[in-house]
Amino acid sequence: MSQQVYVATPPYSQSQPGIGLSPPHYGHYGDPSHAGSPPGMIKPAGPLGAAPPGGMLPQGHPPPGPHQFGQNGAHAQGPPPQRFPGPPPVNSAAPAYPPYSPSTQSSYPSPGSTSSVAQLGSQLNAMHINSYGSGVAPPSQGPPGPVSAASFQGPPQPPQPSILQPGSQILPPPPTALNGPGASPLPPSTHRADGLPGPAPPNAQYQPTPLPGQTLGPGYPAQQANYGPPVAGAQLSYPGGFPGGPAQMAGPPQPQKKLDPDSVPSPIQVIESDRATRGGQVYATNARGQIPPLVTTDCVIQDQGNASPRYIRCTTYCFPCTSDMAKQAQIPLAAIIKPFATIPSNETPLYLVNHGEAGPVRCNRCKAYMCPFMQFIEGGRRYQCGFCSCVNDVPPFYFQHLDHIGRRLDHYEKPELSLGSYEYVATLDYCRKNKPPNPPAFIFMIDVSYSNIKNGLVKLICEELKTVLEKLPKEDQEETSAIRVGFITYNKVLHFFNVKSNLAQPQMMVVTDVSEVFVPLLDGFLVSYRESQSVIHNLLDQIPEMFADSNENETVFAPVIQAGMEALKAADCPGKLFIFHSSLPTAEAPGKLKNRDDKKMINTDKEKILFQPQTNIYDSLAKDCVAHGCCVTLFLFPSQYVDVASLGLVPQLTGGTLYKYNSFQMHLDSQQFLNDLRNDIEKKIGFDAIMRVRTSTGFRATDFFGGIYMNNTTDVEMAAIDCDKAVTVEFKHDDKLSEDTGALIQCAVLYTTVSGQRRLRIHNLGLNCSSQLADLYKSCETDALINFFAKSAFKAVLHQPLKVIREILVNQTAHMLACYRKNCASPSAASQFTCKKL
């Protein structure tokens, strides 16, 4: 199994220059730790444009202090203009206000000045702030009357000369080319991700003496004292700017723009839109890299050269051409492969190709199987592999002439040349010990401890088995199932049952030595249900009565799995164990567990220990089960703590399933349990499976996630694989990809059918490649991304604290969105995240 660890900072999660994310945590937008004011700026006491507490203006005259004054002096009476917050921080996220464009419109006092204005003037004189810039009269020079920048729009006054007094001063801005004389300068900007100019780099020029309570750092260059009159015409302004701009004179300051919830992309709308446009239609897989309908859309899929999305879905259907581009986008390149996915009745099932003893045609170099990506040349005598470009000779039995476009004349007659998914009949070379396998077997193992007997669970299981055994999986063309069945009960000892068809009554054999488990009988343990139906029904009727008086509460678990595996091994067949268990295995036996439910470890660095198995016995037991084709499915009915991390390891690694019913109650949970049991027994399944994923040159499969075991870096081993199991495969670049040839994926699964036939199931998929990030984001599939992140996080739980894993997911998601905003999104308002319709 792959030993790659999900590290705290993935190799492709490094900070990229120019996207405004601070390492090592990306995307902490709005984090208070990053919200501090830049050096040399006054941090506002509240949100821009926010009203004073209580929703009303302060009464009386505020005491003098730094909070009274903006950079242009005291605020006049009335709704106070917003403070100038300084240049925005340098990051890719847009600021919380529209772009700043300075205004040269002058402020004029109202003809009516009150005593409060006079008092403010005396305060200004005390602080030596007498200059308001050219064209702005000091408040003390205006005639008496109420002053309100929002209510007065009088005629322009002639510019007043600036009188600079010694002491702390705020110098007027120099003229600029944009707004003419009297405009505040825009410093040399650095472009931000949203297209707006960013703040200038620090400038070591003249620094004015700060106001009381103000700290200055490197900022604006030295400013001129004299400048011309204001320019006529409409002037640029921004909310919360210098008093006197049109925005201030037209009315009260505008509140800060908030995120528009109607503009946020809605998954529900996307799902409904896809259903409306593609629902009920035929989706043909004849084009490389086309995006399929969503998984929530019901449609008919027609295989025309690429595998159905029911079998393979990708996180993106357009791979980046280079690894640098992949690192920049931070989108995981992965495929979710479900080899045995259920196909609706209105779609064509997979064709079976049988080449006899010759077996499947394969590339001599990379061993890829014949598929639509192979190009026939030289009149059909040779073909070039689409994965490794190796030129191979066509076997004599497989030769066929080419038509005028270089395609074989029997192109549409051979599934392996015209379809994306198909099956081969495997030869003896693909079988264990070079001999045909035996049909698989199901073994039912029931916990008959005191609690299961008293709550009626044992009786419920036995009654249900009479029904579900009638529906054992079988091949479509067969009348009866070839699967054999066996039965074991246990508490702290094991009971094997002989249900041979010629017996009048079933026979029980007890194995008390659970440290060295062996199978006491071979003939009569695994039988055909049809042949031994009466004996089996007799046994299922007797089991609840047989253990009705049992007071044994201790159970074993590892010896139960060992016994089932040894039984399958002795019968030389693959199979599946159905274990019905209810308590922590505390009896003296291999795999004994203790209660380690320590809540003090939750949310600590030691929490990961709770997700690891207590002992190595279950890990080694799982490896032995995979080696012998023994799949384990576990039904848990705990009334108190059971160590799922230990008990569930074997089902996870063997391709089985774990069902858990906490505090099982007959009247509430029985129906759900029975439905789960029926579905698990009846569903389509393959045994003793080995899967390999091949790719074209330029990238390769690097990591695998799912209920699998890996003995090397390429072969995925599964004791069984059913229609509900999917394997997530992650890809990485090892060279540059070509936009012309694209990226090709072939998944081959070697397995044993329920009838005992060895087969190869092949799925092929072609993807596009592009050097444009927009193409990469445009072809992403959210469901596949969520699948990848969920499985990678599940794997990382064993090695890292949950807090770290959560941060990794948030950071990578933020990095993906930031890269999209920088490279793909159209310019938008600062308060709105733009999601271009793809």
XYZ file of C-alpha atoms in Angstrom, residues 385-757:
373
model
C 0.618 2.384 -28.927
C -1.203 5.529 -27.845
C 0.343 5.377 -24.372
C 4.057 4.863 -25.017
C 4.231 5.359 -28.836
C 5.852 1.945 -29.263
C 5.271 0.318 -32.686
C 4.092 -3.301 -32.369
C 3.397 -6.092 -34.852
C -0.218 -7.131 -35.180
C -0.663 -10.851 -34.367
C -1.646 -12.877 -37.438
C -5.039 -13.878 -36.031
C -5.821 -10.179 -35.391
C -4.855 -8.778 -38.822
C -7.338 -6.724 -40.813
C -6.976 -4.322 -43.742
C -7.379 -0.552 -43.384
C -9.829 1.719 -45.173
C -9.062 5.000 -46.951
C -8.725 6.916 -43.660
C -6.417 4.379 -42.034
C -9.071 2.678 -39.920
C -9.574 -1.062 -39.749
C -12.444 -2.440 -41.771
C -13.749 -4.252 -38.693
C -13.489 -1.154 -36.491
C -17.133 -1.186 -35.420
C -17.247 -4.957 -35.116
C -14.655 -5.127 -32.335
C -15.603 -3.585 -28.964
C -11.948 -3.040 -28.040
C -11.498 -0.738 -31.065
C -14.690 1.307 -30.890
C -15.746 1.361 -27.221
C -14.268 2.890 -24.097
C -15.227 -0.013 -21.783
C -15.282 -3.763 -22.435
C -14.137 -7.086 -20.975
C -11.678 -9.787 -22.006
C -11.805 -13.431 -21.085
C -8.493 -14.020 -19.317
C -6.300 -17.005 -20.118
C -4.640 -19.314 -17.599
C -1.652 -16.977 -17.526
C -3.824 -14.558 -15.559
C -4.928 -17.161 -12.980
C -3.361 -18.149 -9.681
C -1.123 -21.182 -10.107
C -2.082 -21.162 -13.798
C -5.324 -23.000 -13.188
C -8.958 -21.852 -13.357
C -10.357 -20.524 -10.072
C -13.209 -22.139 -8.171
C -16.520 -20.317 -7.661
C -16.450 -18.021 -4.604
C -18.148 -18.644 -1.278
C -20.068 -16.628 1.327
C -19.555 -17.436 5.016
C -22.000 -16.037 7.587
C -20.506 -15.590 11.090
C -22.957 -14.690 13.875
C -22.100 -13.395 17.353
C -24.266 -15.434 19.762
C -23.232 -13.709 22.979
C -25.799 -12.981 25.705
C -26.739 -9.464 24.529
C -27.437 -10.504 20.929
C -29.630 -13.403 22.044
C -31.675 -11.323 24.488
C -32.402 -8.415 22.145
C -33.591 -10.746 19.393
C -30.833 -9.845 16.940
C -29.722 -13.451 16.374
C -33.248 -14.549 15.557
C -33.714 -11.598 13.201
C -30.519 -12.466 11.320
C -31.408 -16.121 10.983
C -34.906 -15.385 9.698
C -33.612 -12.894 7.150
C -30.919 -15.241 5.844
C -33.619 -17.640 4.696
C -34.840 -14.943 2.326
C -31.620 -13.347 1.089
C -29.968 -16.683 0.305
C -32.559 -17.045 -2.437
C -31.020 -13.992 -4.151
C -27.333 -14.761 -4.222
C -25.560 -12.960 -7.096
C -25.261 -14.853 -10.368
C -24.350 -14.289 -13.991
C -27.087 -12.944 -16.235
C -27.281 -16.048 -18.359
C -27.291 -18.466 -15.397
C -30.390 -19.746 -13.624
C -28.808 -20.392 -10.233
C -25.892 -18.922 -8.371
C -22.621 -20.818 -8.233
C -21.717 -19.276 -4.871
C -21.388 -21.711 -1.989
C -22.355 -20.816 1.589
C -21.130 -21.724 5.087
C -22.111 -20.863 8.697
C -20.170 -20.156 11.910
C -21.394 -18.913 15.296
C -19.135 -17.659 18.068
C -18.773 -15.982 21.431
C -15.423 -16.768 23.013
C -15.252 -20.085 21.141
C -16.096 -20.981 17.525
C -18.861 -23.277 16.280
C -18.584 -24.750 12.747
C -21.654 -26.340 11.148
C -21.836 -29.220 8.719
C -24.827 -28.643 6.423
C -24.189 -31.294 3.816
C -27.233 -32.043 1.726
C -27.476 -35.730 2.715
C -27.729 -34.929 6.463
C -31.047 -34.978 8.264
C -29.832 -32.542 10.892
C -26.927 -30.051 10.819
C -23.863 -30.994 12.834
C -21.921 -28.584 15.080
C -18.176 -28.757 15.797
C -16.647 -26.515 18.483
C -13.129 -25.058 18.313
C -12.032 -23.844 21.731
C -8.386 -23.151 20.900
C -8.798 -19.659 19.515
C -5.078 -18.906 19.600
C -4.429 -21.469 16.851
C -7.591 -21.585 14.788
C -8.142 -24.461 12.388
C -11.057 -25.708 10.284
C -12.413 -28.942 11.777
C -14.189 -30.077 8.610
C -13.873 -29.569 4.880
C -16.619 -31.642 3.316
C -20.026 -30.212 4.236
C -18.942 -26.791 5.447
C -19.185 -24.908 2.121
C -22.216 -26.122 0.189
C -24.556 -25.116 -2.590
C -27.630 -23.418 -1.176
C -29.948 -25.090 -3.649
C -28.678 -28.571 -2.779
C -28.679 -28.077 1.015
C -31.599 -25.685 1.383
C -33.601 -27.821 3.821
C -30.618 -28.481 6.089
C -29.668 -24.808 6.068
C -33.198 -23.710 7.004
C -33.199 -26.272 9.780
C -29.942 -24.850 11.115
C -31.185 -21.243 10.984
C -34.259 -22.265 12.980
C -32.141 -24.002 15.635
C -29.434 -21.379 16.227
C -31.577 -18.973 18.349
C -32.828 -21.868 20.473
C -29.424 -23.492 20.693
C -27.896 -20.470 22.484
C -31.026 -19.193 24.253
C -29.648 -20.064 27.699
C -26.152 -18.703 27.029
C -24.794 -16.238 29.593
C -21.483 -15.666 27.821
C -20.746 -11.967 27.302
C -17.098 -12.119 26.225
C -16.338 -12.413 22.534
C -13.383 -12.839 20.188
C -12.948 -11.180 16.820
C -9.581 -11.768 15.142
C -9.905 -15.596 15.443
C -13.288 -15.352 13.693
C -11.719 -13.714 10.644
C -8.836 -16.162 10.792
C -11.254 -19.098 10.787
C -13.159 -17.798 7.761
C -9.971 -17.139 5.824
C -8.637 -20.620 6.621
C -11.909 -22.148 5.413
C -11.664 -20.332 2.075
C -8.005 -21.219 1.812
C -8.762 -24.889 2.405
C -11.482 -24.814 -0.262
C -9.081 -23.017 -2.668
C -11.582 -20.341 -3.549
C -12.089 -16.629 -2.983
C -14.993 -15.455 -0.914
C -16.629 -13.029 1.461
C -17.197 -13.100 5.223
C -20.364 -11.564 6.670
C -19.660 -10.923 10.354
C -22.422 -9.827 12.751
C -20.677 -8.470 15.854
C -21.826 -6.373 18.812
C -19.151 -5.767 21.459
C -15.502 -5.031 22.153
C -13.507 -8.308 21.888
C -12.251 -8.712 25.457
C -11.816 -12.508 25.653
C -8.278 -13.859 25.906
C -7.371 -14.370 22.268
C -5.329 -12.762 19.514
C -6.750 -9.319 18.734
C -8.009 -8.662 22.266
C -8.813 -4.967 22.704
C -9.231 -2.600 25.628
C -11.398 0.440 26.100
C -9.397 3.523 25.095
C -12.225 6.012 24.853
C -10.260 8.932 26.306
C -12.059 12.201 25.641
C -9.097 14.173 26.963
C -7.243 13.340 23.753
C -9.856 14.967 21.531
C -8.645 18.169 19.842
C -5.053 17.460 20.839
C -2.031 16.287 18.872
C -2.566 12.803 20.316
C -6.071 12.542 18.886
C -4.728 10.746 15.814
C -3.890 7.756 18.051
C -7.619 7.126 18.468
C -7.912 6.541 14.714
C -5.073 4.014 14.602
C -5.574 0.312 15.424
C -4.489 -0.754 18.892
C -2.517 -3.727 17.663
C -0.733 -4.814 14.489
C -2.615 -8.105 14.421
C -5.465 -6.685 12.367
C -3.122 -5.153 9.818
C -1.292 -8.436 9.221
C -4.606 -10.286 9.199
C -5.914 -7.948 6.490
C -2.843 -8.585 4.329
C -3.352 -12.348 4.613
C -7.006 -11.959 3.667
C -6.124 -9.986 0.537
C -3.514 -12.553 -0.446
C -6.142 -15.319 -0.322
C -9.040 -13.353 -1.813
C -10.991 -13.133 1.458
C -13.214 -10.039 1.699
C -14.704 -9.052 5.085
C -17.951 -7.135 5.599
C -18.764 -6.212 9.177
C -22.156 -5.412 10.725
C -21.654 -3.762 14.132
C -24.396 -3.468 16.773
C -22.654 -1.787 19.728
C -24.453 -0.723 22.886
C -21.269 0.838 24.256
C -17.730 1.639 23.111
C -16.246 -0.535 20.393
C -12.891 0.218 18.815
C -14.000 0.832 15.235
C -10.497 1.987 14.283
C -9.218 -1.529 15.049
C -12.217 -3.650 14.051
C -12.809 -1.727 10.820
C -9.269 -2.037 9.468
C -9.792 -5.488 7.947
C -13.013 -4.532 6.088
C -11.307 -1.391 4.829
C -8.233 -3.098 3.376
C -10.061 -6.100 1.934
C -12.654 -4.181 -0.091
C -15.474 -4.874 2.330
C -17.966 -2.604 4.055
C -18.589 -1.657 7.678
C -22.167 -1.036 8.840
C -22.685 0.390 12.320
C -25.980 0.544 14.245
C -25.507 2.257 17.598
C -27.753 0.990 20.408
C -29.646 -1.256 18.014
C -33.397 -1.338 18.694
C -35.508 -3.913 16.955
C -38.532 -1.724 16.198
C -36.442 1.237 15.002
C -33.361 -0.155 13.257
C -34.320 -3.601 11.985
C -35.636 -2.406 8.618
C -32.507 -0.402 7.854
C -30.297 -3.338 8.807
C -32.284 -5.772 6.667
C -32.124 -3.449 3.659
C -28.357 -3.091 4.065
C -27.908 -6.849 4.344
C -30.014 -7.556 1.244
C -28.222 -4.969 -0.849
C -24.798 -6.169 0.222
C -25.524 -9.792 -0.624
C -27.277 -9.138 -3.935
C -25.036 -6.496 -5.492
C -22.660 -7.187 -8.354
C -19.198 -8.131 -7.158
C -15.821 -9.378 -8.384
C -13.325 -11.354 -6.289
C -9.569 -11.603 -5.983
C -9.078 -8.406 -7.977
C -5.922 -6.608 -9.097
C -6.175 -3.154 -10.692
C -3.528 -1.216 -12.603
C -3.853 2.302 -14.021
C -1.727 3.136 -17.075
C -1.213 6.601 -18.500
C 0.279 8.152 -21.597
C 3.716 9.745 -21.434
C 4.055 12.972 -19.464
C 2.193 12.010 -16.287
C 1.678 8.991 -14.077
C -0.445 7.682 -11.205
C 1.253 8.472 -7.898
C -1.242 7.844 -5.105
C -4.334 5.722 -4.531
C -7.199 6.124 -2.052
C -9.942 3.679 -1.158
C -10.596 0.263 0.355
C -7.450 -1.200 -1.158
C -4.134 -2.798 -0.308
C -0.920 -2.150 -2.252
C 2.080 -4.457 -2.164
C 3.972 -2.223 -4.596
C 3.586 1.213 -6.150
C 1.523 0.171 -9.181
C -0.760 -2.778 -8.388
C -3.939 -2.147 -6.410
C -5.017 -5.382 -4.726
C -8.558 -5.998 -3.513
C -9.944 -9.195 -2.076
C -13.244 -8.135 -3.655
C -14.667 -5.125 -5.447
C -18.367 -4.413 -5.852
C -20.556 -1.867 -7.599
C -20.316 0.604 -4.697
C -16.527 0.702 -4.436
C -14.474 3.435 -6.074
C -10.739 3.997 -6.135
C -9.443 7.561 -6.325
C -6.178 7.910 -8.249
C -3.989 11.013 -8.133
C -1.715 11.934 -11.038
C 1.468 13.978 -11.216
C 3.518 15.289 -14.115
C 6.829 13.733 -14.998
C 7.161 15.577 -18.309
C 5.378 18.151 -20.425
C 2.031 17.179 -21.930
C 1.045 17.959 -25.483
C -2.166 19.746 -26.423
C -2.355 17.674 -29.614
C -2.132 14.179 -28.120
C -3.842 14.967 -24.808
C -3.688 12.746 -21.720
C -4.815 9.107 -21.904
C -5.849 6.853 -19.005
C -6.463 3.103 -19.073
C -7.738 1.186 -16.052
C -7.497 -2.616 -16.164
C -9.080 -4.812 -13.476
C -8.308 -8.531 -13.351
C -10.931 -10.355 -11.282
C -12.900 -13.550 -10.748
C -16.620 -13.511 -11.501
C -19.304 -14.988 -9.245
C -19.335 -17.987 -11.581
C -15.577 -18.571 -11.219
C -14.380 -17.148 -14.549
